[in-house]
């Protein structure tokens, strides 16, 4: 096997959001949160779950800063499954449902959404501070800023 072929077997290239994309997602999410009148925390991760951008609005709950980051991390850690979809995947498996929720950082309620470009997971947006539905709506606005830029 040639050296080039060997490297191709052991190395893969991944697509990821840039910092500029992370900021665009945060800014769009903050704009939607302001429209709804909900102070939130917004976290954006790359596909590996590493934090790329973060903001905490004035008045947003402090505890929610970690939850927003965990929501984005959960989406990245599970290859793009949105947090609002997660519970339905485990609800009929009691052992899994009762066990997995004890894993550190896992969030199984709304507010974490994937960011996909051409079908490829490039990051995630996590929002916390409002209801699960508000968090999801705000996170989706952040993701849309990357997938459908103005």
GROMACS .gro file of N, CA and C in nm:
model
  450
    1UNK      N    1   0.085  -0.117   0.000
    1UNK     CA    2   0.000   0.000   0.000
    1UNK      C    3   0.089   0.124   0.000
    2UNK      N    4   0.054   0.219  -0.082
    2UNK     CA    5   0.133   0.341  -0.088
    2UNK      C    6   0.109   0.424   0.037
    3UNK      N    7   0.201   0.515   0.063
    3UNK     CA    8   0.187   0.602   0.179
    3UNK      C    9   0.061   0.686   0.169
    4UNK      N   10   0.031   0.737   0.051
    4UNK     CA   11  -0.090   0.818   0.031
    4UNK      C   12  -0.214   0.735   0.058
    5UNK      N   13  -0.218   0.613   0.010
    5UNK     CA   14  -0.332   0.525   0.032
    5UNK      C   15  -0.346   0.491   0.180
    6UNK      N   16  -0.234   0.469   0.246
    6UNK     CA   17  -0.238   0.438   0.389
    6UNK      C   18  -0.294   0.556   0.468
    7UNK      N   19  -0.250   0.675   0.435
    7UNK     CA   20  -0.303   0.793   0.504
    7UNK      C   21  -0.452   0.808   0.480
    8UNK      N   22  -0.497   0.782   0.360
    8UNK     CA   23  -0.639   0.794   0.329
    8UNK      C   24  -0.720   0.695   0.412
    9UNK      N   25  -0.663   0.582   0.446
    9UNK     CA   26  -0.731   0.483   0.526
    9UNK      C   27  -0.742   0.526   0.672
   10UNK      N   28  -0.644   0.601   0.721
   10UNK     CA   29  -0.638   0.636   0.862
   10UNK      C   30  -0.677   0.779   0.897
   11UNK      N   31  -0.703   0.859   0.797
   11UNK     CA   32  -0.733   0.999   0.820
   11UNK      C   33  -0.861   1.035   0.747
   12UNK      N   34  -0.944   1.115   0.810
   12UNK     CA   35  -1.062   1.165   0.742
   12UNK      C   36  -1.070   1.315   0.762
   13UNK      N   37  -1.129   1.380   0.667
   13UNK     CA   38  -1.146   1.523   0.673
   13UNK      C   39  -1.290   1.552   0.713
   14UNK      N   40  -1.308   1.642   0.809
   14UNK     CA   41  -1.443   1.677   0.851
   14UNK      C   42  -1.470   1.824   0.824
   15UNK      N   43  -1.596   1.854   0.798
   15UNK     CA   44  -1.637   1.992   0.780
   15UNK      C   45  -1.685   2.044   0.914
   16UNK      N   46  -1.659   2.171   0.940
   16UNK     CA   47  -1.700   2.231   1.065
   16UNK      C   48  -1.737   2.377   1.043
   17UNK      N   49  -1.815   2.430   1.135
   17UNK     CA   50  -1.848   2.571   1.130
   17UNK      C   51  -1.725   2.653   1.167
   18UNK      N   52  -1.715   2.771   1.111
   18UNK     CA   53  -1.611   2.864   1.150
   18UNK      C   54  -1.660   2.945   1.271
   19UNK      N   55  -1.569   3.020   1.330
   19UNK     CA   56  -1.608   3.109   1.438
   19UNK      C   57  -1.711   3.211   1.388
   20UNK      N   58  -1.693   3.259   1.266
   20UNK     CA   59  -1.788   3.356   1.208
   20UNK      C   60  -1.927   3.294   1.199
   21UNK      N   61  -1.935   3.168   1.162
   21UNK     CA   62  -2.065   3.101   1.156
   21UNK      C   63  -2.123   3.086   1.296
   22UNK      N   64  -2.038   3.053   1.393
   22UNK     CA   65  -2.084   3.043   1.531
   22UNK      C   66  -2.140   3.174   1.582
   23UNK      N   67  -2.071   3.283   1.552
   23UNK     CA   68  -2.121   3.416   1.592
   23UNK      C   69  -2.251   3.450   1.521
   24UNK      N   70  -2.263   3.414   1.394
   24UNK     CA   71  -2.388   3.440   1.322
   24UNK      C   72  -2.503   3.363   1.386
   25UNK      N   73  -2.478   3.240   1.426
   25UNK     CA   74  -2.581   3.160   1.492
   25UNK      C   75  -2.620   3.222   1.626
   26UNK      N   76  -2.521   3.264   1.704
   26UNK     CA   77  -2.549   3.328   1.833
   26UNK      C   78  -2.630   3.456   1.812
   27UNK      N   79  -2.586   3.539   1.719
   27UNK     CA   80  -2.654   3.666   1.696
   27UNK      C   81  -2.800   3.646   1.654
   28UNK      N   82  -2.824   3.550   1.565
   28UNK     CA   83  -2.961   3.524   1.519
   28UNK      C   84  -3.047   3.469   1.633
   29UNK      N   85  -2.989   3.382   1.714
   29UNK     CA   86  -3.062   3.328   1.828
   29UNK      C   87  -3.096   3.438   1.928
   30UNK      N   88  -3.000   3.525   1.956
   30UNK     CA   89  -3.025   3.635   2.049
   30UNK      C   90  -3.134   3.729   1.996
   31UNK      N   91  -3.133   3.751   1.866
   31UNK     CA   92  -3.235   3.837   1.805
   31UNK      C   93  -3.374   3.775   1.824
   32UNK      N   94  -3.385   3.645   1.799
   32UNK     CA   95  -3.515   3.578   1.816
   32UNK      C   96  -3.557   3.577   1.962
   33UNK      N   97  -3.464   3.556   2.053
   33UNK     CA   98  -3.495   3.557   2.196
   33UNK      C   99  -3.547   3.694   2.239
   34UNK      N  100  -3.484   3.799   2.188
   34UNK     CA  101  -3.528   3.935   2.220
   34UNK      C  102  -3.669   3.960   2.168
   35UNK      N  103  -3.698   3.909   2.048
   35UNK     CA  104  -3.833   3.924   1.992
   35UNK      C  105  -3.936   3.855   2.081
   36UNK      N  106  -3.899   3.740   2.138
   36UNK     CA  107  -3.989   3.665   2.224
   36UNK      C  108  -3.990   3.719   2.367
   37UNK      N  109  -3.893   3.806   2.400
   37UNK     CA  110  -3.883   3.859   2.535
   37UNK      C  111  -3.834   3.756   2.636
   38UNK      N  112  -3.748   3.664   2.592
   38UNK     CA  113  -3.698   3.556   2.677
   38UNK      C  114  -3.546   3.568   2.690
   39UNK      N  115  -3.495   3.598   2.809
   39UNK     CA  116  -3.349   3.603   2.826
   39UNK      C  117  -3.291   3.461   2.833
   40UNK      N  118  -3.200   3.431   2.743
   40UNK     CA  119  -3.146   3.295   2.732
   40UNK      C  120  -2.994   3.295   2.723
   41UNK      N  121  -2.941   3.176   2.733
   41UNK     CA  122  -2.801   3.148   2.705
   41UNK      C  123  -2.797   3.073   2.572
   42UNK      N  124  -2.699   3.104   2.490
   42UNK     CA  125  -2.686   3.040   2.359
   42UNK      C  126  -2.545   2.985   2.346
   43UNK      N  127  -2.536   2.857   2.312
   43UNK     CA  128  -2.406   2.793   2.292
   43UNK      C  129  -2.402   2.730   2.153
   44UNK      N  130  -2.288   2.743   2.088
   44UNK     CA  131  -2.268   2.682   1.957
   44UNK      C  132  -2.144   2.595   1.967
   45UNK      N  133  -2.157   2.469   1.922
   45UNK     CA  134  -2.044   2.378   1.922
   45UNK      C  135  -2.007   2.337   1.780
   46UNK      N  136  -1.886   2.286   1.767
   46UNK     CA  137  -1.846   2.225   1.640
   46UNK      C  138  -1.898   2.080   1.641
   47UNK      N  139  -1.875   2.003   1.534
   47UNK     CA  140  -1.932   1.868   1.529
   47UNK      C  141  -1.879   1.773   1.637
   48UNK      N  142  -1.765   1.806   1.697
   48UNK     CA  143  -1.711   1.721   1.803
   48UNK      C  144  -1.768   1.757   1.939
   49UNK      N  145  -1.844   1.866   1.947
   49UNK     CA  146  -1.902   1.908   2.074
   49UNK      C  147  -1.822   2.015   2.145
   50UNK      N  148  -1.711   2.058   2.086
   50UNK     CA  149  -1.630   2.164   2.148
   50UNK      C  150  -1.698   2.299   2.130
   51UNK      N  151  -1.698   2.378   2.235
   51UNK     CA  152  -1.763   2.509   2.232
   51UNK      C  153  -1.695   2.601   2.132
   52UNK      N  154  -1.776   2.663   2.046
   52UNK     CA  155  -1.726   2.752   1.942
   52UNK      C  156  -1.763   2.897   1.972
   53UNK      N  157  -1.885   2.919   2.022
   53UNK     CA  158  -1.932   3.054   2.055
   53UNK      C  159  -2.037   3.043   2.165
   54UNK      N  160  -2.047   3.148   2.246
   54UNK     CA  161  -2.141   3.147   2.358
   54UNK      C  162  -2.182   3.289   2.393
   55UNK      N  163  -2.307   3.305   2.438
   55UNK     CA  164  -2.354   3.434   2.488
   55UNK      C  165  -2.457   3.409   2.597
   56UNK      N  166  -2.457   3.497   2.697
   56UNK     CA  167  -2.557   3.495   2.803
   56UNK      C  168  -2.624   3.631   2.806
   57UNK      N  169  -2.753   3.635   2.777
   57UNK     CA  170  -2.828   3.759   2.777
   57UNK      C  171  -2.843   3.810   2.920
   58UNK      N  172  -2.855   3.941   2.933
   58UNK     CA  173  -2.884   3.999   3.063
   58UNK      C  174  -3.012   3.937   3.118
   59UNK      N  175  -3.007   3.891   3.242
   59UNK     CA  176  -3.124   3.832   3.305
   59UNK      C  177  -3.143   3.684   3.280
   60UNK      N  178  -3.060   3.624   3.196
   60UNK     CA  179  -3.071   3.479   3.171
   60UNK      C  180  -3.024   3.403   3.295
   61UNK      N  181  -3.091   3.294   3.329
   61UNK     CA  182  -3.051   3.217   3.447
   61UNK      C  183  -2.908   3.165   3.435
   62UNK      N  184  -2.831   3.180   3.541
   62UNK     CA  185  -2.692   3.134   3.541
   62UNK      C  186  -2.682   2.984   3.517
   63UNK      N  187  -2.766   2.906   3.582
   63UNK     CA  188  -2.763   2.761   3.566
   63UNK      C  189  -2.783   2.721   3.420
   64UNK      N  190  -2.862   2.800   3.349
   64UNK     CA  191  -2.892   2.770   3.210
   64UNK      C  192  -2.772   2.784   3.117
   65UNK      N  193  -2.667   2.851   3.162
   65UNK     CA  194  -2.548   2.862   3.076
   65UNK      C  195  -2.488   2.725   3.052
   66UNK      N  196  -2.478   2.645   3.154
   66UNK     CA  197  -2.426   2.509   3.138
   66UNK      C  198  -2.522   2.419   3.062
   67UNK      N  199  -2.651   2.439   3.085
   67UNK     CA  200  -2.751   2.358   3.016
   67UNK      C  201  -2.749   2.386   2.865
   68UNK      N  202  -2.735   2.512   2.826
   68UNK     CA  203  -2.727   2.546   2.684
   68UNK      C  204  -2.606   2.476   2.620
   69UNK      N  205  -2.493   2.479   2.689
   69UNK     CA  206  -2.373   2.413   2.636
   69UNK      C  207  -2.394   2.262   2.628
   70UNK      N  208  -2.461   2.205   2.728
   70UNK     CA  209  -2.487   2.061   2.727
   70UNK      C  210  -2.585   2.021   2.617
   71UNK      N  211  -2.681   2.107   2.587
   71UNK     CA  212  -2.774   2.078   2.477
   71UNK      C  213  -2.700   2.071   2.345
   72UNK      N  214  -2.614   2.168   2.318
   72UNK     CA  215  -2.537   2.166   2.193
   72UNK      C  216  -2.444   2.046   2.191
   73UNK      N  217  -2.381   2.017   2.304
   73UNK     CA  218  -2.291   1.902   2.313
   73UNK      C  219  -2.366   1.772   2.285
   74UNK      N  220  -2.486   1.758   2.341
   74UNK     CA  221  -2.567   1.637   2.321
   74UNK      C  222  -2.594   1.614   2.173
   75UNK      N  223  -2.631   1.720   2.102
   75UNK     CA  224  -2.658   1.708   1.959
   75UNK      C  225  -2.532   1.660   1.886
   76UNK      N  226  -2.419   1.721   1.916
   76UNK     CA  227  -2.294   1.680   1.852
   76UNK      C  228  -2.255   1.538   1.890
   77UNK      N  229  -2.270   1.503   2.017
   77UNK     CA  230  -2.229   1.371   2.065
   77UNK      C  231  -2.312   1.258   2.005
   78UNK      N  232  -2.434   1.289   1.965
   78UNK     CA  233  -2.521   1.188   1.906
   78UNK      C  234  -2.544   1.212   1.757
   79UNK      N  235  -2.441   1.263   1.691
   79UNK     CA  236  -2.441   1.274   1.545
   79UNK      C  237  -2.560   1.351   1.488
   80UNK      N  238  -2.603   1.453   1.560
   80UNK     CA  239  -2.703   1.542   1.504
   80UNK      C  240  -2.846   1.516   1.545
   81UNK      N  241  -2.869   1.434   1.646
   81UNK     CA  242  -3.006   1.414   1.694
   81UNK      C  243  -3.043   1.535   1.779
   82UNK      N  244  -3.150   1.604   1.742
   82UNK     CA  245  -3.196   1.720   1.818
   82UNK      C  246  -3.242   1.673   1.956
   83UNK      N  247  -3.223   1.755   2.057
   83UNK     CA  248  -3.257   1.713   2.193
   83UNK      C  249  -3.406   1.687   2.209
   84UNK      N  250  -3.492   1.758   2.135
   84UNK     CA  251  -3.636   1.734   2.148
   84UNK      C  252  -3.677   1.600   2.087
   85UNK      N  253  -3.592   1.539   2.005
   85UNK     CA  254  -3.620   1.409   1.944
   85UNK      C  255  -3.569   1.293   2.029
   86UNK      N  256  -3.481   1.323   2.121
   86UNK     CA  257  -3.408   1.218   2.192
   86UNK      C  258  -3.499   1.130   2.277
   87UNK      N  259  -3.589   1.189   2.355
   87UNK     CA  260  -3.671   1.109   2.447
   87UNK      C  261  -3.754   1.006   2.372
   88UNK      N  262  -3.811   1.045   2.256
   88UNK     CA  263  -3.892   0.950   2.179
   88UNK      C  264  -3.811   0.828   2.136
   89UNK      N  265  -3.682   0.844   2.120
   89UNK     CA  266  -3.597   0.732   2.079
   89UNK      C  267  -3.573   0.632   2.192
   90UNK      N  268  -3.586   0.677   2.317
   90UNK     CA  269  -3.556   0.589   2.430
   90UNK      C  270  -3.677   0.556   2.517
   91UNK      N  271  -3.790   0.619   2.494
   91UNK     CA  272  -3.905   0.606   2.585
   91UNK      C  273  -3.957   0.464   2.601
   92UNK      N  274  -3.944   0.379   2.500
   92UNK     CA  275  -3.997   0.244   2.506
   92UNK      C  276  -3.893   0.140   2.549
   93UNK      N  277  -3.776   0.186   2.591
   93UNK     CA  278  -3.671   0.097   2.639
   93UNK      C  279  -3.635   0.136   2.782
   94UNK      N  280  -3.707   0.081   2.882
   94UNK     CA  281  -3.690   0.125   3.021
   94UNK      C  282  -3.545   0.124   3.070
   95UNK      N  283  -3.471   0.020   3.042
   95UNK     CA  284  -3.333   0.014   3.093
   95UNK      C  285  -3.249   0.127   3.033
   96UNK      N  286  -3.262   0.150   2.904
   96UNK     CA  287  -3.189   0.258   2.839
   96UNK      C  288  -3.239   0.393   2.888
   97UNK      N  289  -3.372   0.410   2.893
   97UNK     CA  290  -3.431   0.536   2.936
   97UNK      C  291  -3.387   0.573   3.078
   98UNK      N  292  -3.387   0.478   3.167
   98UNK     CA  293  -3.352   0.507   3.307
   98UNK      C  294  -3.201   0.520   3.325
   99UNK      N  295  -3.124   0.453   3.242
   99UNK     CA  296  -2.979   0.456   3.258
   99UNK      C  297  -2.911   0.572   3.190
  100UNK      N  298  -2.948   0.600   3.067
  100UNK     CA  299  -2.875   0.700   2.989
  100UNK      C  300  -2.892   0.841   3.042
  101UNK      N  301  -3.006   0.867   3.105
  101UNK     CA  302  -3.027   1.003   3.156
  101UNK      C  303  -2.934   1.036   3.272
  102UNK      N  304  -2.864   0.938   3.322
  102UNK     CA  305  -2.768   0.964   3.430
  102UNK      C  306  -2.629   0.997   3.375
  103UNK      N  307  -2.615   0.996   3.245
  103UNK     CA  308  -2.487   1.032   3.184
  103UNK      C  309  -2.467   1.183   3.195
  104UNK      N  310  -2.349   1.219   3.236
  104UNK     CA  311  -2.316   1.361   3.249
  104UNK      C  312  -2.330   1.430   3.113
  105UNK      N  313  -2.390   1.548   3.113
  105UNK     CA  314  -2.406   1.638   2.998
  105UNK      C  315  -2.521   1.604   2.906
  106UNK      N  316  -2.579   1.484   2.914
  106UNK     CA  317  -2.688   1.447   2.825
  106UNK      C  318  -2.815   1.525   2.858
  107UNK      N  319  -2.877   1.584   2.757
  107UNK     CA  320  -3.003   1.656   2.773
  107UNK      C  321  -3.105   1.594   2.678
  108UNK      N  322  -3.225   1.563   2.730
  108UNK     CA  323  -3.326   1.497   2.647
  108UNK      C  324  -3.455   1.579   2.637
  109UNK      N  325  -3.443   1.711   2.641
  109UNK     CA  326  -3.558   1.799   2.619
  109UNK      C  327  -3.517   1.911   2.525
  110UNK      N  328  -3.613   1.981   2.469
  110UNK     CA  329  -3.591   2.076   2.361
  110UNK      C  330  -3.493   2.188   2.388
  111UNK      N  331  -3.430   2.232   2.280
  111UNK     CA  332  -3.339   2.345   2.285
  111UNK      C  333  -3.204   2.320   2.223
  112UNK      N  334  -3.178   2.199   2.179
  112UNK     CA  335  -3.053   2.168   2.110
  112UNK      C  336  -3.084   2.119   1.970
  113UNK      N  337  -3.027   2.185   1.870
  113UNK     CA  338  -3.056   2.149   1.731
  113UNK      C  339  -2.926   2.137   1.651
  114UNK      N  340  -2.927   2.050   1.551
  114UNK     CA  341  -2.808   2.037   1.467
  114UNK      C  342  -2.798   2.150   1.365
  115UNK      N  343  -2.677   2.173   1.318
  115UNK     CA  344  -2.654   2.262   1.205
  115UNK      C  345  -2.595   2.173   1.096
  116UNK      N  346  -2.669   2.158   0.988
  116UNK     CA  347  -2.625   2.074   0.876
  116UNK      C  348  -2.612   2.160   0.751
  117UNK      N  349  -2.505   2.136   0.679
  117UNK     CA  350  -2.482   2.202   0.550
  117UNK      C  351  -2.464   2.090   0.448
  118UNK      N  352  -2.549   2.089   0.348
  118UNK     CA  353  -2.548   1.984   0.246
  118UNK      C  354  -2.556   1.846   0.309
  119UNK      N  355  -2.637   1.834   0.415
  119UNK     CA  356  -2.658   1.707   0.481
  119UNK      C  357  -2.549   1.666   0.579
  120UNK      N  358  -2.447   1.748   0.594
  120UNK     CA  359  -2.334   1.716   0.681
  120UNK      C  360  -2.346   1.795   0.812
  121UNK      N  361  -2.332   1.725   0.925
  121UNK     CA  362  -2.334   1.792   1.054
  121UNK      C  363  -2.207   1.875   1.069
  122UNK      N  364  -2.225   2.007   1.082
  122UNK     CA  365  -2.110   2.097   1.096
  122UNK      C  366  -2.106   2.164   1.232
  123UNK      N  367  -2.209   2.138   1.315
  123UNK     CA  368  -2.212   2.196   1.448
  123UNK      C  369  -2.350   2.183   1.508
  124UNK      N  370  -2.370   2.252   1.621
  124UNK     CA  371  -2.498   2.246   1.691
  124UNK      C  372  -2.520   2.376   1.767
  125UNK      N  373  -2.648   2.407   1.791
  125UNK     CA  374  -2.686   2.523   1.870
  125UNK      C  375  -2.767   2.475   1.989
  126UNK      N  376  -2.730   2.521   2.108
  126UNK     CA  377  -2.804   2.489   2.229
  126UNK      C  378  -2.851   2.617   2.295
  127UNK      N  379  -2.976   2.619   2.339
  127UNK     CA  380  -3.034   2.737   2.402
  127UNK      C  381  -3.102   2.693   2.531
  128UNK      N  382  -3.087   2.773   2.637
  128UNK     CA  383  -3.154   2.745   2.762
  128UNK      C  384  -3.187   2.876   2.833
  129UNK      N  385  -3.305   2.876   2.896
  129UNK     CA  386  -3.350   2.993   2.971
  129UNK      C  387  -3.499   3.014   2.962
  130UNK      N  388  -3.560   2.964   2.856
  130UNK     CA  389  -3.705   2.973   2.839
  130UNK      C  390  -3.766   2.837   2.857
  131UNK      N  391  -3.887   2.819   2.804
  131UNK     CA  392  -3.948   2.685   2.803
  131UNK      C  393  -3.875   2.602   2.699
  132UNK      N  394  -3.896   2.471   2.703
  132UNK     CA  395  -3.832   2.385   2.604
  132UNK      C  396  -3.871   2.425   2.462
  133UNK      N  397  -3.996   2.465   2.443
  133UNK     CA  398  -4.043   2.506   2.310
  133UNK      C  399  -3.978   2.637   2.268
  134UNK      N  400  -3.969   2.734   2.359
  134UNK     CA  401  -3.902   2.861   2.327
  134UNK      C  402  -3.755   2.837   2.296
  135UNK      N  403  -3.689   2.756   2.378
  135UNK     CA  404  -3.548   2.727   2.356
  135UNK      C  405  -3.527   2.666   2.219
  136UNK      N  406  -3.613   2.573   2.181
  136UNK     CA  407  -3.602   2.509   2.050
  136UNK      C  408  -3.620   2.611   1.938
  137UNK      N  409  -3.722   2.694   1.948
  137UNK     CA  410  -3.747   2.795   1.845
  137UNK      C  411  -3.628   2.890   1.830
  138UNK      N  412  -3.571   2.929   1.939
  138UNK     CA  413  -3.456   3.021   1.937
  138UNK      C  414  -3.334   2.951   1.879
  139UNK      N  415  -3.312   2.826   1.917
  139UNK     CA  416  -3.198   2.749   1.863
  139UNK      C  417  -3.214   2.729   1.713
  140UNK      N  418  -3.335   2.701   1.669
  140UNK     CA  419  -3.359   2.683   1.525
  140UNK      C  420  -3.331   2.812   1.447
  141UNK      N  421  -3.360   2.927   1.507
  141UNK     CA  422  -3.328   3.054   1.442
  141UNK      C  423  -3.177   3.069   1.428
  142UNK      N  424  -3.104   3.027   1.530
  142UNK     CA  425  -2.958   3.032   1.523
  142UNK      C  426  -2.903   2.940   1.415
  143UNK      N  427  -2.954   2.819   1.409
  143UNK     CA  428  -2.908   2.724   1.306
  143UNK      C  429  -2.941   2.774   1.166
  144UNK      N  430  -3.058   2.833   1.150
  144UNK     CA  431  -3.099   2.883   1.018
  144UNK      C  432  -3.008   2.994   0.968
  145UNK      N  433  -2.948   3.070   1.059
  145UNK     CA  434  -2.857   3.177   1.017
  145UNK      C  435  -2.734   3.120   0.947
  146UNK      N  436  -2.700   2.996   0.978
  146UNK     CA  437  -2.584   2.931   0.915
  146UNK      C  438  -2.626   2.857   0.789
  147UNK      N  439  -2.740   2.788   0.797
  147UNK     CA  440  -2.782   2.705   0.682
  147UNK      C  441  -2.851   2.786   0.573
  148UNK      N  442  -2.907   2.901   0.611
  148UNK     CA  443  -2.975   2.988   0.515
  148UNK      C  444  -2.936   3.134   0.540
  149UNK      N  445  -2.809   3.167   0.521
  149UNK     CA  446  -2.765   3.304   0.551
  149UNK      C  447  -2.836   3.407   0.463
  150UNK      N  448  -2.856   3.525   0.520
  150UNK     CA  449  -2.926   3.633   0.446
  150UNK      C  450  -2.841   3.690   0.338
   0.00000   0.00000   0.00000
